[in-house]
Coordinates of C-alpha atoms in Angstrom, one line a residue:
Chain A
M1 CA -54.7 135.1 -22.2
D2 CA -56.5 131.8 -22.7
E3 CA -57.0 130.6 -26.8
M4 CA -60.6 131.9 -26.3
D5 CA -59.9 135.1 -25.3
Q6 CA -57.7 135.6 -27.8
L7 CA -60.1 133.9 -30.6
R8 CA -63.0 136.4 -29.5
K9 CA -60.4 139.1 -30.0
E10 CA -59.1 138.1 -33.1
A11 CA -62.5 137.9 -34.1
D12 CA -63.6 141.8 -33.3
S13 CA -60.7 142.4 -34.9
I14 CA -62.0 141.0 -38.1
K15 CA -65.6 142.4 -37.6
D16 CA -63.5 145.6 -37.1
Q17 CA -61.8 145.5 -40.6
I18 CA -64.9 144.0 -42.5
T19 CA -66.6 147.5 -41.3
A20 CA -63.7 149.6 -42.1
A21 CA -63.5 148.0 -45.9
R22 CA -67.1 148.8 -46.1
K23 CA -66.9 152.2 -45.1
A24 CA -64.1 152.8 -47.6
G25 CA -66.3 152.0 -50.1
Q26 CA -69.0 154.2 -49.3
D27 CA -68.0 157.4 -52.0
T28 CA -71.7 158.0 -52.3
S29 CA -74.5 156.5 -51.4
L30 CA -77.7 155.0 -53.4
Q31 CA -79.5 157.4 -52.0
E32 CA -77.4 160.6 -53.4
A33 CA -76.5 158.8 -56.3
V34 CA -80.6 158.4 -57.6
A35 CA -81.0 162.3 -56.8
G36 CA -81.3 163.0 -60.3
I37 CA -84.3 160.6 -61.0
T38 CA -87.8 160.4 -60.6
V39 CA -90.0 158.3 -58.5
V40 CA -92.4 156.3 -60.2
G41 CA -95.6 157.1 -60.8
R42 CA -98.3 155.3 -58.4
V43 CA -98.3 152.1 -59.1
Q44 CA -102.0 150.8 -58.9
L45 CA -102.7 147.1 -59.2
K46 CA -106.2 145.0 -59.5
T47 CA -107.2 142.0 -58.5
R48 CA -107.8 139.8 -61.6
K49 CA -108.1 136.3 -60.1
T50 CA -109.1 134.9 -56.9
L51 CA -108.2 131.5 -56.8
R52 CA -110.4 129.7 -54.4
G53 CA -110.0 126.5 -52.9
H54 CA -108.2 125.6 -50.2
L55 CA -110.1 125.6 -46.7
A56 CA -107.5 126.9 -44.5
K57 CA -104.6 129.3 -44.2
I58 CA -101.7 129.6 -47.5
Y59 CA -98.4 129.7 -46.2
A60 CA -96.2 129.6 -49.7
M61 CA -96.7 129.5 -53.4
H62 CA -94.4 129.5 -56.4
W63 CA -95.1 130.2 -59.9
G64 CA -93.8 127.6 -62.8
T65 CA -91.1 128.7 -64.9
D66 CA -92.3 130.4 -67.9
T67 CA -95.8 129.4 -67.6
T68 CA -99.3 130.5 -66.2
L69 CA -99.4 127.6 -63.6
C70 CA -98.5 128.0 -60.2
V71 CA -98.5 125.8 -56.6
S72 CA -99.7 126.9 -53.7
A73 CA -99.5 125.1 -49.7
S74 CA -101.9 125.2 -47.2
Q75 CA -102.0 123.5 -43.8
D76 CA -105.3 122.8 -45.0
G77 CA -103.0 119.3 -46.0
K78 CA -103.1 120.1 -50.0
L79 CA -100.7 121.2 -52.4
I80 CA -102.9 122.9 -55.3
V81 CA -101.1 123.3 -59.0
W82 CA -103.5 126.2 -60.6
D83 CA -104.0 127.9 -63.9
S84 CA -104.0 131.3 -62.9
I85 CA -105.9 132.3 -66.3
S86 CA -108.3 130.0 -66.4
T87 CA -108.2 129.3 -62.2
N88 CA -108.6 125.6 -62.7
K89 CA -107.0 123.5 -60.4
V90 CA -104.6 121.3 -62.4
N91 CA -103.5 119.4 -60.0
A92 CA -104.8 119.1 -56.0
I93 CA -102.2 117.2 -54.3
P94 CA -103.0 115.3 -51.0
L95 CA -100.0 115.7 -48.1
K96 CA -98.9 113.0 -45.5
S97 CA -98.4 116.1 -43.4
S98 CA -100.6 119.2 -43.0
W99 CA -98.4 121.3 -41.5
V100 CA -96.9 122.5 -44.4
M101 CA -94.9 125.6 -44.5
T102 CA -93.0 125.8 -48.0
C103 CA -93.6 124.8 -51.9
A104 CA -91.4 125.2 -55.0
Y105 CA -91.9 124.4 -58.7
A106 CA -89.1 122.6 -60.6
P107 CA -88.3 124.5 -63.7
S108 CA -89.0 121.7 -65.7
G109 CA -92.0 121.9 -65.0
N110 CA -92.1 118.2 -64.2
L111 CA -91.9 118.6 -60.2
V112 CA -93.3 120.0 -57.5
A113 CA -92.0 119.6 -53.6
C114 CA -92.9 121.0 -49.6
G115 CA -92.3 120.5 -46.7
G116 CA -92.7 122.3 -43.1
L117 CA -93.1 120.2 -39.5
D118 CA -92.5 117.3 -40.8
N119 CA -88.4 118.2 -41.1
M120 CA -88.6 116.4 -44.7
C121 CA -88.8 117.9 -48.0
S122 CA -91.3 115.5 -50.4
I123 CA -90.7 115.7 -53.9
Y124 CA -94.0 115.4 -56.2
N125 CA -94.0 114.1 -59.9
L126 CA -96.8 115.8 -61.8
K127 CA -96.0 114.0 -65.4
G128 CA -95.9 110.2 -63.6
K129 CA -97.3 107.4 -66.9
D130 CA -100.7 106.7 -64.9
G131 CA -101.5 109.9 -64.4
N132 CA -101.6 110.3 -60.7
V133 CA -99.4 112.6 -58.7
K134 CA -97.8 110.4 -56.3
V135 CA -94.6 111.2 -53.4
M136 CA -91.3 110.9 -55.8
R137 CA -88.6 110.9 -52.6
E138 CA -88.6 112.2 -49.3
L139 CA -85.6 114.1 -48.4
A140 CA -85.3 113.3 -44.4
A141 CA -82.1 114.5 -42.7
H142 CA -83.0 117.8 -41.2
T143 CA -83.6 118.2 -37.4
G144 CA -85.8 121.4 -37.7
Y145 CA -88.9 122.1 -39.7
L146 CA -88.5 122.9 -43.6
S147 CA -88.9 126.5 -44.1
C148 CA -87.9 127.2 -47.7
C149 CA -86.9 125.1 -51.2
R150 CA -86.2 126.0 -53.7
F151 CA -85.1 123.3 -56.8
L152 CA -82.0 124.0 -59.0
S153 CA -83.3 121.2 -61.7
D154 CA -85.0 117.9 -61.4
S155 CA -82.5 116.3 -59.6
E156 CA -81.4 118.5 -57.1
I157 CA -83.1 120.8 -54.2
I158 CA -82.1 123.3 -51.6
T159 CA -83.7 123.5 -48.5
S160 CA -84.0 125.7 -45.3
S161 CA -84.4 124.9 -41.9
G162 CA -85.4 125.6 -38.4
D163 CA -81.9 123.3 -37.6
C164 CA -80.1 126.6 -39.0
T165 CA -78.1 124.5 -41.7
C166 CA -79.2 124.8 -45.6
V167 CA -79.1 121.9 -47.7
L168 CA -78.2 121.0 -51.1
W169 CA -79.7 117.2 -52.3
D170 CA -79.8 114.8 -54.5
I171 CA -82.9 113.8 -55.6
E172 CA -82.3 110.6 -57.4
T173 CA -80.4 109.2 -54.0
G174 CA -82.6 111.1 -51.9
T175 CA -78.7 112.1 -49.7
Q176 CA -77.6 115.4 -48.7
K177 CA -74.8 116.3 -50.9
T178 CA -73.7 119.4 -48.7
V179 CA -74.7 120.8 -45.6
F180 CA -74.8 125.0 -45.2
A181 CA -73.8 125.5 -41.9
G182 CA -73.4 128.9 -40.3
H183 CA -76.1 130.5 -39.1
Q184 CA -76.7 131.3 -35.7
G185 CA -80.6 130.9 -35.9
D186 CA -83.9 129.0 -37.8
C187 CA -83.1 129.7 -41.5
M188 CA -86.3 131.1 -42.4
S189 CA -85.8 131.3 -46.6
L190 CA -83.6 131.2 -49.2
A191 CA -83.3 132.4 -53.1
V192 CA -81.2 131.2 -56.0
S193 CA -79.1 133.2 -58.1
P194 CA -80.0 133.8 -61.7
D195 CA -77.0 131.8 -62.9
F196 CA -77.8 129.0 -60.2
K197 CA -74.3 129.5 -59.1
F198 CA -75.3 130.8 -55.4
F199 CA -78.0 130.8 -52.8
I200 CA -79.0 133.0 -50.4
S201 CA -80.6 132.4 -47.0
G202 CA -82.4 134.7 -44.4
A203 CA -82.2 133.5 -40.7
C204 CA -83.7 134.3 -37.2
D205 CA -80.2 135.4 -36.8
F206 CA -81.4 138.8 -38.8
T207 CA -78.4 137.6 -40.9
A208 CA -78.6 137.1 -44.8
K209 CA -75.6 134.8 -46.2
L210 CA -74.4 133.7 -49.5
W211 CA -73.3 131.0 -50.8
D212 CA -71.2 129.4 -53.3
I213 CA -73.5 126.4 -53.8
R214 CA -70.6 124.2 -55.6
E215 CA -67.1 125.3 -53.5
D216 CA -69.5 124.7 -50.5
A217 CA -68.9 127.7 -49.3
C218 CA -70.3 131.2 -47.0
R219 CA -68.8 133.9 -49.1
Q220 CA -70.4 137.0 -47.4
T221 CA -72.5 137.7 -44.4
F222 CA -75.1 141.2 -44.5
S223 CA -76.1 141.7 -41.3
G224 CA -78.7 145.4 -40.2
H225 CA -81.9 144.0 -39.5
E226 CA -83.0 144.3 -36.0
S227 CA -85.6 141.1 -36.1
D228 CA -85.5 138.3 -37.7
I229 CA -85.5 137.6 -41.6
N230 CA -88.8 136.1 -42.7
A231 CA -88.2 136.6 -46.8
I232 CA -85.1 137.1 -49.5
G233 CA -84.7 137.8 -53.0
F234 CA -81.9 138.5 -55.5
F235 CA -82.2 141.7 -57.5
P236 CA -82.9 140.6 -61.6
N237 CA -79.4 140.7 -62.2
G238 CA -78.2 138.8 -59.6
N239 CA -75.7 141.7 -58.2
A240 CA -78.0 142.4 -55.5
V241 CA -80.1 141.1 -52.1
I242 CA -83.2 142.1 -51.0
T243 CA -84.2 140.8 -47.5
G244 CA -87.6 141.7 -45.7
S245 CA -88.1 140.9 -42.0
D246 CA -89.7 141.1 -38.6
D247 CA -88.8 144.3 -38.3
A248 CA -90.9 145.9 -40.7
T249 CA -88.7 147.0 -43.1
C250 CA -86.9 145.3 -46.4
K251 CA -83.2 145.9 -47.3
L252 CA -81.0 146.4 -50.3
Y253 CA -77.6 144.9 -50.1
D254 CA -75.6 145.2 -53.0
L255 CA -73.2 142.0 -53.1
R256 CA -69.9 143.4 -55.0
A257 CA -69.7 146.5 -52.7
D258 CA -70.6 143.7 -49.5
Q259 CA -72.6 146.1 -47.9
E260 CA -76.6 147.6 -47.4
L261 CA -76.9 150.4 -49.9
I262 CA -80.8 151.3 -48.4
T263 CA -83.2 150.6 -46.4
Y264 CA -87.3 150.6 -47.2
Q265 CA -89.2 151.8 -44.1
D266 CA -91.8 153.6 -42.9
S267 CA -93.0 155.2 -39.7
S268 CA -96.7 153.8 -40.5
I269 CA -95.4 150.4 -41.5
M270 CA -95.3 148.4 -37.9
C271 CA -96.0 144.8 -38.7
G272 CA -93.3 142.4 -39.9
V273 CA -92.9 141.3 -43.6
T274 CA -93.5 138.0 -44.5
S275 CA -92.7 137.8 -48.5
L276 CA -90.9 139.5 -51.5
A277 CA -90.6 139.5 -54.6
P278 CA -89.2 142.2 -57.2
S279 CA -91.1 143.5 -60.2
L280 CA -89.1 142.3 -64.2
S281 CA -87.0 144.8 -64.2
G282 CA -85.9 145.5 -60.3
R283 CA -87.4 148.8 -60.1
L284 CA -90.6 147.4 -58.2
I285 CA -90.3 145.8 -54.7
L286 CA -93.5 143.7 -53.6
A287 CA -94.1 143.2 -49.4
G288 CA -96.4 141.5 -47.8
H289 CA -97.3 142.0 -44.5
D290 CA -99.0 140.8 -41.8
D291 CA -101.2 143.7 -41.6
F292 CA -103.0 141.8 -44.6
N293 CA -101.1 144.4 -46.9
V294 CA -98.8 144.6 -49.8
N295 CA -96.5 147.4 -49.8
I296 CA -94.8 148.2 -53.2
W297 CA -91.8 150.0 -52.8
D298 CA -89.8 152.6 -56.2
T299 CA -86.8 150.2 -55.6
L300 CA -83.8 152.8 -56.2
K301 CA -85.7 156.1 -54.7
A302 CA -87.0 153.8 -51.6
E303 CA -90.2 155.3 -51.3
R304 CA -93.8 154.0 -50.9
V305 CA -95.5 154.3 -54.3
G306 CA -98.2 151.3 -54.0
V307 CA -100.3 149.4 -51.8
L308 CA -102.3 146.0 -52.5
A309 CA -104.8 145.6 -50.2
G310 CA -107.8 142.8 -50.6
H311 CA -106.7 140.0 -48.5
D312 CA -109.0 139.7 -45.3
N313 CA -106.0 138.3 -43.1
R314 CA -102.0 137.9 -43.3
V315 CA -100.3 137.8 -46.5
S316 CA -97.8 134.8 -46.2
C317 CA -96.4 134.8 -49.8
I318 CA -96.1 136.7 -53.2
G319 CA -95.1 135.6 -56.4
V320 CA -94.1 137.5 -59.8
S321 CA -94.4 135.3 -62.5
T322 CA -91.3 135.0 -65.1
D323 CA -92.9 137.3 -67.6
G324 CA -93.2 139.8 -65.0
M325 CA -97.3 140.1 -66.0
A326 CA -98.8 139.5 -62.9
C327 CA -98.0 138.9 -58.8
C328 CA -100.3 136.7 -57.0
T329 CA -100.1 136.8 -53.4
G330 CA -101.5 134.3 -51.1
S331 CA -103.3 134.7 -47.7
W332 CA -104.0 133.6 -44.5
D333 CA -107.4 134.0 -45.7
S334 CA -107.0 130.7 -47.7
F335 CA -107.3 132.8 -51.0
L336 CA -104.6 133.8 -53.9
K337 CA -104.8 136.5 -55.6
I338 CA -103.6 137.6 -58.9
W339 CA -103.2 141.2 -59.4
N340 CA -101.8 143.7 -62.6
Chain B
M1 CA -63.6 137.3 -18.7
S2 CA -65.3 134.5 -17.9
S3 CA -63.7 131.6 -15.5
K4 CA -65.6 128.4 -16.8
P5 CA -63.5 126.4 -18.8
H6 CA -64.4 126.3 -22.4
S7 CA -65.1 122.9 -23.7
A8 CA -62.9 121.6 -27.0
N9 CA -66.6 121.7 -28.9
T10 CA -67.1 125.5 -28.3
I11 CA -63.3 126.3 -28.9
A12 CA -63.7 124.4 -32.0
H13 CA -66.6 126.8 -32.8
T14 CA -65.0 130.1 -32.5
R15 CA -62.2 129.0 -34.4
R16 CA -64.1 127.9 -37.3
M17 CA -66.0 131.2 -37.1
V18 CA -62.6 133.1 -36.7
Q19 CA -61.6 131.3 -39.8
Q20 CA -65.0 132.7 -41.7
L21 CA -64.9 135.9 -41.0
R22 CA -60.8 135.7 -42.4
I23 CA -62.7 134.6 -46.0
E24 CA -65.2 137.3 -45.5
A25 CA -62.5 139.7 -45.4
G26 CA -60.4 139.0 -48.1
I27 CA -63.0 139.5 -50.4
D28 CA -62.7 141.8 -53.5
R29 CA -65.6 145.2 -52.8
I30 CA -66.2 147.8 -55.5
K31 CA -67.1 151.1 -54.8
V32 CA -71.1 152.6 -53.6
S33 CA -71.0 154.6 -56.7
K34 CA -70.7 151.9 -59.2
A35 CA -72.7 149.4 -57.3
S36 CA -75.8 152.4 -57.6
A37 CA -74.9 153.2 -61.1
D38 CA -74.8 149.5 -62.1
L39 CA -78.7 149.1 -60.5
M40 CA -79.8 152.1 -62.1
N41 CA -78.6 150.9 -65.1
Y42 CA -80.4 148.0 -65.1
C43 CA -83.6 149.3 -63.8
S44 CA -83.6 152.2 -66.8
D45 CA -82.6 149.0 -69.4
H46 CA -85.4 146.9 -68.5
A47 CA -88.0 149.5 -67.3
R48 CA -89.8 149.4 -70.7
N49 CA -90.3 145.8 -70.8
D50 CA -91.5 145.0 -66.9
P51 CA -95.4 145.0 -67.3
L52 CA -96.1 145.4 -63.8
L53 CA -94.8 149.1 -63.8
M54 CA -95.7 150.2 -67.2
G55 CA -99.2 148.7 -67.0
I56 CA -100.4 146.8 -69.1
P57 CA -103.1 147.6 -72.0
A58 CA -106.3 145.6 -71.8
S59 CA -106.2 143.9 -75.0
D60 CA -102.6 142.6 -74.3
N61 CA -103.4 141.5 -70.8
P62 CA -104.6 138.0 -70.6
F63 CA -105.4 137.9 -66.7
K64 CA -108.2 140.4 -67.7
D65 CA -111.9 139.1 -67.6
K66 CA -113.7 139.6 -71.1
K67 CA -117.2 138.4 -69.8
T68 CA -119.3 141.2 -70.0
C69 CA -119.3 141.5 -74.1
T70 CA -120.8 137.3 -73.8
I71 CA -123.4 138.5 -71.4
L72 CA -125.0 141.4 -73.3
H73 CA -124.4 139.4 -76.7
V74 CA -126.8 136.4 -75.1
L75 CA -129.4 139.1 -73.5
V76 CA -129.5 140.4 -77.4
L77 CA -130.6 137.2 -79.1
F78 CA -133.4 136.6 -75.7
T79 CA -135.2 140.4 -76.8
E80 CA -136.1 139.5 -80.1
T81 CA -139.5 138.8 -80.8
I82 CA -140.9 137.6 -84.5
D83 CA -144.3 139.6 -85.5
P84 CA -146.9 137.1 -86.3
S85 CA -148.8 139.1 -89.2
T86 CA -145.1 140.0 -91.0
A87 CA -143.0 136.6 -89.9
R88 CA -140.2 139.1 -89.0
P89 CA -138.2 140.3 -86.2
L90 CA -139.4 142.8 -84.3
A91 CA -136.8 145.9 -83.5
T92 CA -134.4 144.9 -81.0
D93 CA -135.2 147.4 -78.1
E94 CA -132.1 148.8 -77.8
T95 CA -133.0 151.7 -75.3
W96 CA -132.2 149.1 -72.2
L97 CA -128.6 148.2 -74.0
H98 CA -127.6 152.1 -74.0
G99 CA -127.8 152.1 -70.4
F100 CA -124.8 149.9 -70.3

């Protein structure tokens, strides 16, 4: 047997070990464990605000931390920072490249970032001395599109890319601190853990991976989806991961049990999931779909408890504010809506 | 079994993949019952502070529009007219207000 065959045999054997270890942990299922609790009542949210101003498809939005400000990115080539209560545009930032796919708000509120088909992550300083918003850094090294980015602080940001890697950057020097390689397909989405020690990535290889930021290591890999994972998020306590896929389902994976606990699916839902966000307590999962709707799930009972219908095109992004008071959806119809 | 000779790159890549699998196989795992219980407890502990789950009373909702009162107030001002003989405001016709 040549070395390649030996390695493949070993890989299969280890995969079997992992499957067996996971099975050994299945002393029950989440479904059985929650049998005694009631499904949450029907959730009916209303559109409270419509943020109008973008002239083309909105691809991404991100709430600021502990604020009612949020940033959105559209292929009209603009990044807009909105005051979601007054609906005023606090900043309207023209971009060098209009092919933007992601945006992020720094926890400090000082910076925003965006990127897309230009393969770069551009950092903008909102609090510059002269009041003008300027590009502070252009983080270039990815060899594929920028699908997602999230700030750890004003000096560090993590990006995911179509080149199958995620990268931790030093914003000050504009250099790569760590390259997280391992996915076998385009990385589509990432989310940082509440304690900022880990991040998770979802990719077109149908898997989600948990990465230790400081140890530069992939700790766990989760499979099960039958198509690209487009959206990913942490359950609020950081112990579980929620994924949304082109296979029209969402899944909940527990990190400490190292396995999938439940799938959120319905035969009537046939369109891919584009985005997702948990509510403050984690009891609800809001998932945006290609069919212009947002489905609201009872996280524990895996039943659909609400629908947000109001957009005239694909819901491309969704986010729940840090105080849990509102949900924001962004769509290819060029509008953002605030619901609660 | 492929008879094509494998490049050094492919073998190195597969070695890395096997090494990664070893790391992932070696972690400690808790039982699904414990994982489920912890999720349920977190949800119930935080449910009452979850505005989207519990609903938000109109008075506490900063996103809810409060414009209607202002419009009514302005319309009331415009309907007051002065009686030339008494120089006093005529009784405001409130019947249309009751319609709201």
